[in-house]
Structure formats: structure tokens, C-alpha cells
Amino acid sequence: MTNPYKGSIRRAHRIKDEQGMKRSYLKASLAALGLVTLLAWLALIIVFYVAHQPWLAGVTLVLLGVATWIYISPRFYAWRYVVPGVMAAMIFIVLPMAYTLVIGFTNYSSSHLLPFQRSTEVLLNRTNSTGEGMAFTLHQDGNKYQFAFTSDDDKYYISEPSALNKEVRLKLQSVTTLPFAEDSALPLRKIIELEAPIKNVIAVTPEGNELRMSSMRRFSMMKPAFSRNADGTLTDNSSGKILKADMAGGYWKYPDGTNAEPGFRSYVGLDNYIQIFTEKRFLEPFGRVFTWTISFAALNTLFTFGIGILLATALNWDALKYRNFYRMMLFLPYAVPAFISIPVFRGLFNENLGEINMVLDMFFGVRPNWFSDATLARSMVLIVNTWLGYPYMMIISMGLIKAIPNELYEASALAGAGPLTNFFRITLPLIARPIAPLLIASFACNFNNLTLIALLTGGVPDYLDTSVPVGATDLLASYTYRIAFQDSGQNYALACAISSIVFLIVATLAIVNLRLFKVNSSNQ
């Protein structure tokens, strides 16, 4: 008797086999992906090490080892889903912030770009010409080149044919006459093309003197400009003066206090923070910018919330027709990216050709100096950012108002209350608590609104009584950016110190925000 379930059993086994094959393929694909990722990270570690970043390479290697152990060990199976997020937070948040904090304790700037060892090597590699030299011609021999030298006292020297690729030391041989035809020398155009590799050539005379290229037709005797002493100091070979490393100032210094360029990076402790709060040239602009930043963030949060909640209240009025159309139109400023809207407003507020000044001139006969007057420039910044930010507050307020029971408004209507009473006695008190964390978050976001200032005003109008670049509309973020990249000194360390202060302020606001959110959650 045949089994009626035989076909079903075969299909079940076939499906099971197919699922097993799919799982095997998936495991093999994940293993291959993991292997490729591992090799990529190992290559990155090698790149860090070759770039003379041993600490970064070591930390990356340790993190890679921990992540690999978690993924291959069954004991840490649950951690496999956490590792990507933790690694992303470490790479994109913790590491940049730590790097910024570290730079804030150094003198890193355009004058102190190199580490101490590299700065010392630059000085030791410098050479001075003694004025003695020889004219040269260059002759090509296949893929190699041969030099012919003529000294000032009509002595002749030739070199062996050599390729011009890396630094080459050519021993010169004294000859009575040059064994080359007059037309065999390469023209000046070819010498110019080969200038870079020719500069790597060191010609050594039979007497042991070293000559380097000093012009397109001449090699001159070069001597090291500096030499290292046994005690770690340097000697200026032209003057015989001793240079000592000033680790606090970041320069090799002569006995009279003159600095030898280039400077080097060094740790200066809290000097940058002390400069910010003690030196007048930094303290005054910092105080102005800090005050304006607080005012800007507070006023913008107030204006966006005020307009947003008023519009949300109006749009929740049941008797209002075409509410969906109004909602869509009022939402448009939030839908358009800021990097598009802000340049448009910059054109609208143009003092000469802007449409806003044209309209004001037509009706009132005035053309405000939006970018020249400090008060008007700040007003313009607030207007533009309020336009960009009110839709977010409007959407949040609409959602919170929807959650208020209608019975409260019905009871208020029976008591004879009007719209203003409903707004201030029912709507505003009930949404104040849940929206408070969002208002703090908005304040923190506006605190670091670099995009608005960079695209709209660039910080102008600038103050004329400060030595650092700062303007009336600069926020702390844009002020830091200008110190780091627009100031003549490009003081990266000072900018990082200011960034650290901003980070502490924003972190404090974040903690307050979390506390308020926790309180709201517990009360609900």
C-alpha cells in the first residue's frame, strides 16, 4: 500500500534542504564580508603606522581585536548587535571630541604645524651656499644622464652616467677636456623639465666638496646651515650661535630670543584657556560673541515656538476651511533645505538690488543697511532663522494640541471662556511640560548654528576694534571657525579650546534635557 503522504514528505525534505543551502550561502557570504572588513581595517592600521601615528594604529588594533573576539565567541553573541553602534560612536563622536580636547592643550597653529622631530629635521636639512661653484651641462645617454662641470678656474669634471630618480651622489672625475660635442648638451628647456630630479643630485668633487644645483646652469658648494650638538642643542654654522629648544614657545631660539622657523607643536597646558579669559584681545570679542550667541539662541527659540504654537492653534480650529492647504503651505519653509533658502534670503536682503529694500524704498522711502549695521544684521539673522524654524515647532505643537481632550474646551465654553482664556489656561499649560525638552534642544541647536551665519552674513559687520576676526553676527561656532581658518595666524589650538567650552555648554544643556525628559516620562 502506497503512502499517501510520500509526496508531501519529499517536498518537505526538499524545502528543508533548500533552506539549509540558503543558510550555508548566507553564512559563507557573511564570513566573506567579515574577512574583507577585517582586511580593510588591517590595511587602515598599516596606513596609520606608515603615517607616523603609532598611538592611533595601536588603539585601532586593540578595538579591532576586541570586535573580532566578540564576533567569533559564542559567549558574547548578544554584543554582536551593539558593536557597530559603539564603534560608530567611538569613531565619529568620541575620537573627534578627544582629538579636539587634546589640541586645545597645545600651541597647534599655522606657525606650529610640525612635530618637534620633524621641525628639527627641517633645520638640519637646510643648506647654505658658499658662493663657490661650477657651471654644468647635461648630456643624455639612453635612459641615463651624464653631467659635465666647468669650474671658475677652467677645470673640467665629468660624472658617470646615472638615472635621475631619487637622491643620487655622483663622484666627479677630473679631466683635461670635456669628451662631448658642443651640440650634445641638453637645451635649457629640457633642464627646466628635469629641475626636480636634478635638485636631488649631490655632486662630490675629488677633494670631497659637495655641490648642489643652485640655478639652471650652475651647481654651488653647499654646507649644512645647522648641526646637532651632543647635548641636543643646534649650532648655526654661519654664525656659530647655539640654538635651544623652547618647548613652551614651540621654537628653536637663538641666544637673543629670535625664533628659528619653522616652529613645532608642543603642549602648553591651560594657556589657551587662560588667554581666552585673561587677555583683552581675546576676552572682549569672546564676551561679545558669547552674549550674542545666548541672546540669539534664546530669542530664536522664543520666536519659533511663539509663531509655531499660534499657527498650530489656528490650524486646529474646526471652523477653519482649507486647513490642509494652509498646513502644506506653512510647512514649505521646513521642506526646503537651509543651504538653498539662506542664499535666497541673502539675495532678498541685498542692500542695493534686493527685493526687500526695493519694496521698502517704494512704500516708505528707506533702504536699510542690512549687512552694514550691527542691529539690522542681527535682526535679519533672527528673521531668517525664525522663518526656517517655525514649521518644526508648529508640527510639534499640532501633535501635542491634538492630545488635549476636547472635553476641557467644551467645559471652558460652557463657562463662557474665550479663545485667549483657552489658550493661556488650557493649551499652553498642558503642552508646556512635554515640549520643554524640545525647546532646550532647539536652544542647543541654535547655539551652534554655523550654517546660518556662514551662508547669510559670514559674521559681518566686523568689529574694527579687535585684533582677531570677529563680527556682530558671529556665533561661537562661526567665531571659532574664523579663528581657525580665516585669521592670519590660523590658531587651531585656540579654536579647539573655544570648541571645548562650547561642548561643555551644549553637554550641560543635553543633561538638563535628559533630566526634563525623564521627569516628564515619570509624571506621565
Short mmCIF file of C-alpha atoms in Angstrom, two decimals:
data_model
loop_
_atom_site.label_atom_id
_atom_site.label_comp_id
_atom_site.label_asym_id
_atom_site.label_seq_id
_atom_site.Cartn_x
_atom_site.Cartn_y
_atom_site.Cartn_z
CA MET A 1 0.00 0.00 0.00
CA THR A 2 1.48 3.32 -1.07
CA ASN A 3 1.98 6.08 1.46
CA PRO A 4 -0.38 8.99 0.60
CA TYR A 5 1.96 11.43 2.38
CA LYS A 6 5.07 10.34 0.50
CA GLY A 7 4.96 13.30 -1.93
CA SER A 8 4.41 15.78 0.87
CA ILE A 9 7.31 14.32 2.83
CA ARG A 10 9.59 14.62 -0.20
CA ARG A 11 8.58 18.23 -0.71
CA ALA A 12 9.18 18.95 2.95
CA HIS A 13 12.67 17.42 2.75
CA ARG A 14 13.40 19.35 -0.45
CA ILE A 15 12.29 22.63 1.15
CA LYS A 16 14.39 21.83 4.21
CA ASP A 17 17.43 21.11 2.03
CA GLU A 18 16.92 24.36 0.12
CA GLN A 19 16.65 26.32 3.36
CA GLY A 20 19.82 24.64 4.61
CA MET A 21 21.64 25.58 1.42
CA LYS A 22 20.43 29.17 1.73
CA ARG A 23 21.66 29.31 5.33
CA SER A 24 25.00 27.92 4.22
CA TYR A 25 25.27 30.52 1.45
CA LEU A 26 24.30 33.27 3.91
CA LYS A 27 26.92 32.11 6.44
CA ALA A 28 29.56 31.93 3.71
CA SER A 29 28.62 35.43 2.47
CA LEU A 30 28.76 36.87 6.00
CA ALA A 31 32.10 35.16 6.61
CA ALA A 32 33.49 36.58 3.36
CA LEU A 33 32.16 40.04 4.26
CA GLY A 34 33.70 39.78 7.72
CA LEU A 35 37.04 38.72 6.24
CA VAL A 36 37.03 41.64 3.78
CA THR A 37 36.15 44.05 6.59
CA LEU A 38 38.94 42.64 8.76
CA LEU A 39 41.47 43.03 5.95
CA ALA A 40 40.30 46.59 5.32
CA TRP A 41 40.81 47.51 8.98
CA LEU A 42 44.25 45.87 8.99
CA ALA A 43 45.17 47.91 5.91
CA LEU A 44 43.96 51.06 7.71
CA ILE A 45 46.14 50.22 10.70
CA ILE A 46 49.15 49.88 8.40
CA VAL A 47 48.31 53.26 6.85
CA PHE A 48 48.18 54.85 10.32
CA TYR A 49 51.55 53.35 11.24
CA VAL A 50 53.20 54.40 7.99
CA ALA A 51 51.81 57.93 8.54
CA HIS A 52 53.77 58.04 11.85
CA GLN A 53 50.64 57.66 14.01
CA PRO A 54 51.62 54.69 16.23
CA TRP A 55 49.14 55.53 19.00
CA LEU A 56 46.24 55.70 16.59
CA ALA A 57 47.36 52.46 14.95
CA GLY A 58 47.66 50.78 18.36
CA VAL A 59 44.22 51.89 19.57
CA THR A 60 42.65 50.78 16.27
CA LEU A 61 44.36 47.40 16.56
CA VAL A 62 43.05 46.89 20.11
CA LEU A 63 39.50 47.84 19.08
CA LEU A 64 39.70 45.53 16.08
CA GLY A 65 40.89 42.69 18.29
CA VAL A 66 38.04 43.21 20.78
CA ALA A 67 35.45 43.37 17.97
CA THR A 68 36.84 40.22 16.33
CA TRP A 69 36.75 38.33 19.65
CA ILE A 70 33.13 39.37 20.23
CA TYR A 71 32.05 38.15 16.80
CA ILE A 72 33.79 34.77 17.00
CA SER A 73 32.97 33.97 20.63
CA PRO A 74 29.54 32.42 21.39
CA ARG A 75 29.67 33.91 24.90
CA PHE A 76 29.25 37.44 23.55
CA TYR A 77 26.55 36.69 20.99
CA ALA A 78 24.25 39.50 22.17
CA TRP A 79 27.05 42.06 21.92
CA ARG A 80 27.37 41.49 18.19
CA TYR A 81 24.41 43.79 17.59
CA VAL A 82 25.84 46.52 19.84
CA VAL A 83 29.38 46.62 18.45
CA PRO A 84 28.59 48.52 15.19
CA GLY A 85 26.82 51.31 17.07
CA VAL A 86 29.54 51.53 19.72
CA MET A 87 32.26 51.59 17.06
CA ALA A 88 30.42 54.31 15.12
CA ALA A 89 30.06 56.39 18.29
CA MET A 90 33.76 55.92 19.08
CA ILE A 91 34.91 56.88 15.58
CA PHE A 92 32.54 59.75 14.78
CA ILE A 93 31.87 61.25 18.25
CA VAL A 94 34.35 60.23 20.93
CA LEU A 95 37.51 60.28 18.80
CA PRO A 96 36.93 63.73 17.19
CA MET A 97 35.96 65.22 20.55
CA ALA A 98 39.00 63.72 22.27
CA TYR A 99 41.24 64.96 19.45
CA THR A 100 39.75 68.46 19.80
CA LEU A 101 40.33 68.45 23.56
CA VAL A 102 43.94 67.33 23.12
CA ILE A 103 44.68 70.04 20.54
CA GLY A 104 43.23 72.62 22.95
CA PHE A 105 46.18 71.95 25.27
CA THR A 106 48.79 72.55 22.54
CA ASN A 107 50.06 75.51 20.51
CA TYR A 108 48.93 74.00 17.18
CA SER A 109 48.66 76.77 14.57
CA SER A 110 49.92 77.72 11.13
CA SER A 111 53.22 78.70 12.79
CA HIS A 112 53.45 75.41 14.71
CA LEU A 113 52.33 72.74 12.26
CA LEU A 114 55.18 70.24 12.53
CA PRO A 115 56.05 67.93 15.43
CA PHE A 116 59.30 68.63 17.25
CA GLN A 117 61.27 65.90 15.48
CA ARG A 118 60.16 66.95 12.01
CA SER A 119 60.83 70.65 12.70
CA THR A 120 64.36 69.77 13.83
CA GLU A 121 64.92 67.69 10.69
CA VAL A 122 63.87 70.64 8.52
CA LEU A 123 66.50 72.85 10.18
CA LEU A 124 69.20 70.19 9.90
CA ASN A 125 68.41 69.65 6.20
CA ARG A 126 68.84 73.29 5.34
CA THR A 127 71.96 74.25 3.44
CA ASN A 128 73.81 77.49 2.74
CA SER A 129 75.67 78.27 -0.44
CA THR A 130 79.31 79.33 -0.03
CA GLY A 131 79.30 81.05 -3.41
CA GLU A 132 81.86 78.65 -4.86
CA GLY A 133 80.57 76.52 -7.69
CA MET A 134 80.79 75.29 -11.25
CA ALA A 135 78.77 75.66 -14.43
CA PHE A 136 77.29 72.45 -15.73
CA THR A 137 75.86 70.90 -18.85
CA LEU A 138 73.74 67.78 -19.00
CA HIS A 139 74.15 65.05 -21.63
CA GLN A 140 71.70 62.22 -22.21
CA ASP A 141 72.94 58.65 -22.65
CA GLY A 142 69.88 56.46 -23.28
CA ASN A 143 67.83 56.44 -20.06
CA LYS A 144 70.74 57.89 -18.10
CA TYR A 145 72.27 61.33 -17.86
CA GLN A 146 75.87 62.49 -17.52
CA PHE A 147 77.00 65.81 -16.04
CA ALA A 148 79.90 67.91 -17.28
CA PHE A 149 81.23 70.66 -14.96
CA THR A 150 83.50 73.62 -15.64
CA SER A 151 84.95 75.42 -12.61
CA ASP A 152 85.61 79.13 -12.41
CA ASP A 153 89.34 78.49 -12.94
CA ASP A 154 88.65 76.43 -16.11
CA LYS A 155 88.97 72.96 -14.61
CA TYR A 156 86.78 70.20 -16.03
CA TYR A 157 84.92 67.37 -14.31
CA ILE A 158 82.53 64.69 -15.54
CA SER A 159 80.25 62.23 -13.76
CA GLU A 160 79.32 58.65 -14.50
CA PRO A 161 76.01 58.17 -16.39
CA SER A 162 73.21 57.86 -13.85
CA ALA A 163 69.42 57.75 -13.73
CA LEU A 164 67.72 60.78 -12.18
CA ASN A 165 65.11 59.22 -9.94
CA LYS A 166 65.96 59.52 -6.23
CA GLU A 167 68.72 61.33 -4.36
CA VAL A 168 71.95 60.50 -6.16
CA ARG A 169 75.55 61.10 -5.07
CA LEU A 170 77.76 61.46 -8.13
CA LYS A 171 81.53 61.25 -7.73
CA LEU A 172 83.17 63.62 -10.20
CA GLN A 173 86.28 62.73 -12.19
CA SER A 174 88.79 65.40 -13.20
CA VAL A 175 89.52 65.54 -16.93
CA THR A 176 91.67 67.78 -19.10
CA THR A 177 88.99 68.29 -21.75
CA LEU A 178 85.29 67.52 -21.92
CA PRO A 179 84.60 64.44 -24.09
CA PHE A 180 81.32 65.80 -25.51
CA ALA A 181 80.39 67.52 -28.70
CA GLU A 182 79.28 71.13 -28.35
CA ASP A 183 75.76 70.38 -29.61
CA SER A 184 75.23 67.32 -27.38
CA ALA A 185 74.27 69.32 -24.27
CA LEU A 186 70.56 69.32 -23.44
CA PRO A 187 68.85 72.68 -24.07
CA LEU A 188 67.59 74.89 -21.27
CA ARG A 189 64.02 73.78 -21.90
CA LYS A 190 64.97 70.19 -21.05
CA ILE A 191 66.90 71.33 -17.96
CA ILE A 192 63.78 73.08 -16.73
CA GLU A 193 61.74 69.88 -17.22
CA LEU A 194 64.33 67.90 -15.21
CA GLU A 195 64.74 70.55 -12.49
CA ALA A 196 63.10 68.48 -9.73
CA PRO A 197 65.26 65.34 -10.12
CA ILE A 198 68.42 67.43 -10.74
CA LYS A 199 67.88 69.12 -7.36
CA ASN A 200 68.23 65.67 -5.77
CA VAL A 201 71.72 65.26 -7.24
CA ILE A 202 74.76 65.77 -4.98
CA ALA A 203 77.99 66.18 -6.96
CA VAL A 204 81.11 65.23 -4.96
CA THR A 205 84.42 66.61 -6.20
CA PRO A 206 87.68 64.64 -5.85
CA GLU A 207 88.53 66.90 -2.88
CA GLY A 208 85.31 65.80 -1.13
CA ASN A 209 83.33 69.02 -1.58
CA GLU A 210 79.58 68.60 -2.12
CA LEU A 211 77.75 70.68 -4.70
CA ARG A 212 74.03 71.05 -5.36
CA MET A 213 72.02 72.75 -8.04
CA SER A 214 71.75 76.48 -7.34
CA SER A 215 70.48 77.67 -10.73
CA MET A 216 69.55 76.28 -14.12
CA ARG A 217 73.18 76.32 -15.27
CA ARG A 218 75.21 76.12 -12.07
CA PHE A 219 76.00 73.86 -9.13
CA SER A 220 77.27 75.53 -5.94
CA MET A 221 79.04 74.25 -2.87
CA MET A 222 76.50 73.74 -0.08
CA LYS A 223 77.14 73.40 3.62
CA PRO A 224 74.61 72.44 6.30
CA ALA A 225 73.03 75.53 7.85
CA PHE A 226 72.71 73.84 11.25
CA SER A 227 74.39 70.97 13.03
CA ARG A 228 73.30 68.98 16.07
CA ASN A 229 75.37 69.06 19.25
CA ALA A 230 75.88 66.26 21.75
CA ASP A 231 73.70 67.99 24.37
CA GLY A 232 70.73 68.22 21.97
CA THR A 233 71.18 71.87 21.01
CA LEU A 234 71.79 73.12 17.47
CA THR A 235 74.61 75.27 16.11
CA ASP A 236 74.09 77.84 13.38
CA ASN A 237 77.12 77.09 11.21
CA SER A 238 77.15 80.54 9.62
CA SER A 239 77.24 82.49 12.89
CA GLY A 240 78.31 79.87 15.41
CA LYS A 241 75.36 80.69 17.68
CA ILE A 242 73.76 77.96 19.81
CA LEU A 243 70.04 77.34 19.47
CA LYS A 244 67.98 75.82 22.27
CA ALA A 245 64.52 74.30 22.00
CA ASP A 246 61.86 76.36 23.75
CA MET A 247 59.23 73.69 24.41
CA ALA A 248 56.78 76.20 25.89
CA GLY A 249 57.00 78.60 22.95
CA GLY A 250 57.37 75.95 20.26
CA TYR A 251 60.51 77.32 18.59
CA TRP A 252 64.23 76.77 18.36
CA LYS A 253 65.58 80.01 19.83
CA TYR A 254 68.81 81.94 19.37
CA PRO A 255 70.53 83.39 22.46
CA ASP A 256 68.97 86.82 21.75
CA GLY A 257 65.45 85.29 21.72
CA THR A 258 65.00 85.23 17.93
CA ASN A 259 62.91 82.33 16.68
CA ALA A 260 64.13 79.92 14.02
CA GLU A 261 61.36 78.90 11.63
CA PRO A 262 59.54 76.55 11.39
CA GLY A 263 58.01 76.22 14.83
CA PHE A 264 56.90 72.93 16.31
CA ARG A 265 53.89 71.65 18.23
CA SER A 266 54.18 71.44 21.99
CA TYR A 267 51.86 71.06 24.97
CA VAL A 268 51.11 74.34 26.70
CA GLY A 269 48.64 73.14 29.32
CA LEU A 270 45.85 75.60 30.10
CA ASP A 271 47.49 78.55 28.33
CA ASN A 272 44.83 78.73 25.61
CA TYR A 273 42.02 78.78 28.16
CA ILE A 274 43.86 81.37 30.23
CA GLN A 275 44.28 83.50 27.09
CA ILE A 276 40.56 83.38 26.39
CA PHE A 277 39.60 84.70 29.83
CA THR A 278 42.55 86.95 30.71
CA GLU A 279 43.97 88.56 27.55
CA LYS A 280 41.97 91.58 26.45
CA ARG A 281 42.34 90.85 22.72
CA PHE A 282 40.55 87.51 23.21
CA LEU A 283 38.33 88.22 26.21
CA GLU A 284 36.44 91.20 24.76
CA PRO A 285 35.42 89.57 21.46
CA PHE A 286 34.67 86.30 23.25
CA GLY A 287 32.38 88.13 25.69
CA ARG A 288 30.57 89.90 22.86
CA VAL A 289 30.12 86.74 20.84
CA PHE A 290 29.05 84.71 23.87
CA THR A 291 26.42 87.29 24.84
CA TRP A 292 25.05 87.45 21.28
CA THR A 293 25.05 83.65 21.00
CA ILE A 294 22.96 83.28 24.16
CA SER A 295 20.61 86.04 23.00
CA PHE A 296 20.30 84.59 19.51
CA ALA A 297 19.56 81.08 20.74
CA ALA A 298 17.04 82.28 23.33
CA LEU A 299 15.25 84.76 21.05
CA ASN A 300 15.11 82.36 18.14
CA THR A 301 13.70 79.59 20.35
CA LEU A 302 11.11 82.04 21.71
CA PHE A 303 10.11 83.36 18.27
CA THR A 304 9.89 79.96 16.57
CA PHE A 305 7.89 78.49 19.44
CA GLY A 306 5.58 81.52 19.68
CA ILE A 307 4.79 81.58 15.97
CA GLY A 308 4.61 77.80 15.78
CA ILE A 309 2.11 77.38 18.61
CA LEU A 310 -0.07 80.27 17.39
CA LEU A 311 -0.27 78.78 13.91
CA ALA A 312 -0.87 75.30 15.34
CA THR A 313 -3.71 76.62 17.47
CA ALA A 314 -5.25 78.39 14.48
CA LEU A 315 -4.93 75.30 12.26
CA ASN A 316 -6.70 73.17 14.90
CA TRP A 317 -9.79 75.40 14.72
CA ASP A 318 -12.58 73.19 13.41
CA ALA A 319 -14.36 76.03 11.62
CA LEU A 320 -11.29 76.89 9.51
CA LYS A 321 -11.72 75.94 5.86
CA TYR A 322 -8.91 74.62 3.64
CA ARG A 323 -6.85 73.67 6.69
CA ASN A 324 -4.86 71.05 4.80
CA PHE A 325 -3.83 73.62 2.19
CA TYR A 326 -2.70 76.06 4.88
CA ARG A 327 -0.75 73.32 6.65
CA MET A 328 1.05 72.38 3.46
CA MET A 329 1.93 75.99 2.61
CA LEU A 330 3.14 76.74 6.16
CA PHE A 331 5.23 73.59 6.15
CA LEU A 332 7.13 74.53 2.96
CA PRO A 333 9.94 76.53 4.68
CA TYR A 334 10.87 73.35 6.57
CA ALA A 335 10.79 71.22 3.41
CA VAL A 336 13.29 73.39 1.51
CA PRO A 337 16.92 72.69 2.56
CA ALA A 338 18.56 75.51 4.53
CA PHE A 339 21.55 75.72 2.18
CA ILE A 340 19.09 76.72 -0.54
CA SER A 341 16.82 79.03 1.48
CA ILE A 342 19.59 81.02 3.18
CA PRO A 343 21.37 82.18 -0.03
CA VAL A 344 17.93 83.17 -1.39
CA PHE A 345 17.37 85.35 1.66
CA ARG A 346 20.87 86.78 1.25
CA GLY A 347 19.83 87.97 -2.19
CA LEU A 348 16.46 89.27 -0.95
CA PHE A 349 18.16 91.35 1.76
CA ASN A 350 20.82 92.73 -0.61
CA GLU A 351 21.18 96.42 0.20
CA ASN A 352 21.33 97.58 -3.42
CA LEU A 353 19.46 95.05 -5.55
CA GLY A 354 17.41 93.09 -3.01
CA GLU A 355 13.64 92.92 -3.39
CA ILE A 356 13.06 93.72 0.30
CA ASN A 357 14.85 97.07 0.05
CA MET A 358 13.12 97.81 -3.24
CA VAL A 359 9.69 97.34 -1.61
CA LEU A 360 10.66 99.36 1.49
CA ASP A 361 12.00 102.14 -0.69
CA MET A 362 8.84 102.16 -2.79
CA PHE A 363 6.41 102.43 0.15
CA PHE A 364 8.45 104.12 2.90
CA GLY A 365 11.44 105.66 1.15
CA VAL A 366 14.04 103.77 3.22
CA ARG A 367 16.79 101.33 2.24
CA PRO A 368 18.12 99.67 5.45
CA ASN A 369 21.78 98.67 5.60
CA TRP A 370 21.13 95.04 6.50
CA PHE A 371 24.77 93.94 6.23
CA SER A 372 26.46 97.14 7.48
CA ASP A 373 24.52 98.00 10.62
CA ALA A 374 25.03 95.60 13.55
CA THR A 375 21.45 95.85 14.89
CA LEU A 376 19.87 95.38 11.47
CA ALA A 377 22.21 92.50 10.64
CA ARG A 378 21.23 90.70 13.85
CA SER A 379 17.56 91.38 13.17
CA MET A 380 17.95 89.91 9.69
CA VAL A 381 19.59 86.78 11.14
CA LEU A 382 16.70 86.34 13.60
CA ILE A 383 14.09 86.87 10.87
CA VAL A 384 15.63 84.32 8.54
CA ASN A 385 16.18 81.68 11.22
CA THR A 386 12.67 82.17 12.59
CA TRP A 387 11.31 81.59 9.09
CA LEU A 388 13.34 78.39 8.81
CA GLY A 389 12.48 77.09 12.29
CA TYR A 390 8.81 77.86 12.99
CA PRO A 391 7.41 74.91 10.92
CA TYR A 392 9.12 72.41 13.24
CA MET A 393 7.54 74.00 16.31
CA MET A 394 4.22 74.21 14.51
CA ILE A 395 4.20 70.49 13.72
CA ILE A 396 5.18 69.51 17.28
CA SER A 397 2.57 71.84 18.77
CA MET A 398 -0.15 70.48 16.48
CA GLY A 399 0.55 66.96 17.66
CA LEU A 400 0.50 67.99 21.32
CA ILE A 401 -2.71 70.01 20.93
CA LYS A 402 -4.40 67.00 19.32
CA ALA A 403 -3.67 65.06 22.51
CA ILE A 404 -5.60 67.54 24.69
CA PRO A 405 -9.10 66.17 25.46
CA ASN A 406 -11.91 68.15 23.77
CA GLU A 407 -13.94 67.93 26.99
CA LEU A 408 -11.72 70.61 28.51
CA TYR A 409 -12.54 73.08 25.76
CA GLU A 410 -16.23 72.17 25.93
CA ALA A 411 -16.28 72.81 29.69
CA SER A 412 -14.45 76.07 29.13
CA ALA A 413 -17.02 77.11 26.52
CA LEU A 414 -19.86 76.40 28.95
CA ALA A 415 -18.12 78.62 31.49
CA GLY A 416 -18.06 81.46 28.94
CA ALA A 417 -14.30 81.48 28.32
CA GLY A 418 -12.95 82.92 25.08
CA PRO A 419 -10.10 81.84 22.76
CA LEU A 420 -7.42 83.72 24.73
CA THR A 421 -8.52 82.13 28.00
CA ASN A 422 -8.49 78.68 26.40
CA PHE A 423 -5.01 79.31 25.02
CA PHE A 424 -3.43 80.57 28.25
CA ARG A 425 -5.39 78.40 30.72
CA ILE A 426 -5.63 75.10 28.81
CA THR A 427 -3.48 74.82 25.67
CA LEU A 428 -0.24 76.44 26.82
CA PRO A 429 -0.05 74.86 30.31
CA LEU A 430 -0.79 71.36 29.01
CA ILE A 431 1.83 71.40 26.24
CA ALA A 432 4.48 73.31 28.22
CA ARG A 433 5.76 70.27 30.09
CA PRO A 434 6.14 67.84 27.14
CA ILE A 435 7.59 70.49 24.82
CA ALA A 436 10.17 71.79 27.33
CA PRO A 437 12.88 69.24 26.34
CA LEU A 438 12.36 70.12 22.68
CA LEU A 439 12.77 73.82 23.45
CA ILE A 440 16.07 73.10 25.20
CA ALA A 441 17.17 71.00 22.25
CA SER A 442 16.23 73.87 19.91
CA PHE A 443 18.26 76.27 22.08
CA ALA A 444 21.29 73.97 21.88
CA CYS A 445 20.89 73.57 18.11
CA ASN A 446 20.75 77.34 17.56
CA PHE A 447 23.74 77.72 19.86
CA ASN A 448 25.89 76.03 17.20
CA ASN A 449 24.13 77.30 14.07
CA LEU A 450 27.24 77.75 11.92
CA THR A 451 25.38 77.14 8.64
CA LEU A 452 23.12 80.18 9.03
CA ILE A 453 25.95 82.63 9.77
CA ALA A 454 28.33 81.20 7.17
CA LEU A 455 25.78 81.35 4.35
CA LEU A 456 23.90 84.54 5.30
CA THR A 457 26.31 87.13 6.74
CA GLY A 458 29.71 85.49 7.19
CA GLY A 459 29.81 87.26 10.58
CA VAL A 460 29.66 90.80 9.18
CA PRO A 461 29.67 93.61 10.05
CA ASP A 462 33.11 93.06 11.54
CA TYR A 463 34.25 94.84 14.66
CA LEU A 464 37.02 97.33 13.92
CA ASP A 465 38.45 97.47 17.45
CA THR A 466 39.56 93.83 17.71
CA SER A 467 42.76 92.13 16.58
CA VAL A 468 41.03 88.81 15.84
CA PRO A 469 38.46 88.38 13.05
CA VAL A 470 35.00 88.69 14.63
CA GLY A 471 31.75 90.35 13.63
CA ALA A 472 28.48 91.45 15.18
CA THR A 473 26.56 88.42 13.87
CA ASP A 474 29.21 85.82 14.71
CA LEU A 475 28.11 82.98 16.97
CA LEU A 476 30.63 80.99 18.98
CA ALA A 477 30.73 78.35 16.24
CA SER A 478 31.47 80.85 13.44
CA TYR A 479 33.88 82.78 15.69
CA THR A 480 35.80 79.55 16.28
CA TYR A 481 35.80 78.78 12.56
CA ARG A 482 37.18 82.20 11.69
CA ILE A 483 39.97 81.93 14.26
CA ALA A 484 40.94 78.50 12.93
CA PHE A 485 40.75 79.15 9.19
CA GLN A 486 40.45 82.88 8.45
CA ASP A 487 42.77 84.50 10.96
CA SER A 488 46.29 85.21 9.69
CA GLY A 489 47.75 83.01 12.43
CA GLN A 490 45.21 80.20 11.98
CA ASN A 491 45.28 79.35 15.67
CA TYR A 492 43.79 75.84 15.63
CA ALA A 493 44.60 75.23 19.30
CA LEU A 494 42.74 78.33 20.48
CA ALA A 495 39.78 77.41 18.27
CA CYS A 496 39.75 73.91 19.79
CA ALA A 497 39.81 75.43 23.29
CA ILE A 498 36.75 77.56 22.44
CA SER A 499 35.10 74.48 20.90
CA SER A 500 35.69 72.61 24.16
CA ILE A 501 33.93 75.38 26.07
CA VAL A 502 31.01 75.25 23.63
CA PHE A 503 30.93 71.47 24.05
CA LEU A 504 30.64 71.81 27.83
CA ILE A 505 27.75 74.27 27.45
CA VAL A 506 25.88 72.07 24.97
CA ALA A 507 26.59 68.96 27.05
CA THR A 508 25.10 70.71 30.09
CA LEU A 509 22.00 71.56 28.06
CA ALA A 510 21.78 67.93 26.92
CA ILE A 511 21.93 66.71 30.52
CA VAL A 512 19.20 69.17 31.52
CA ASN A 513 17.18 68.00 28.53
CA LEU A 514 17.50 64.36 29.58
CA ARG A 515 16.53 65.21 33.14
CA LEU A 516 13.43 67.06 31.96
CA PHE A 517 12.53 64.21 29.63
CA LYS A 518 12.92 61.74 32.50
CA VAL A 519 10.73 63.86 34.76
CA ASN A 520 8.08 64.17 32.06
CA SER A 521 8.13 60.42 31.43
CA SER A 522 7.76 59.63 35.14
CA ASN A 523 4.88 62.10 35.54
CA GLN A 524 3.05 60.58 32.61
#
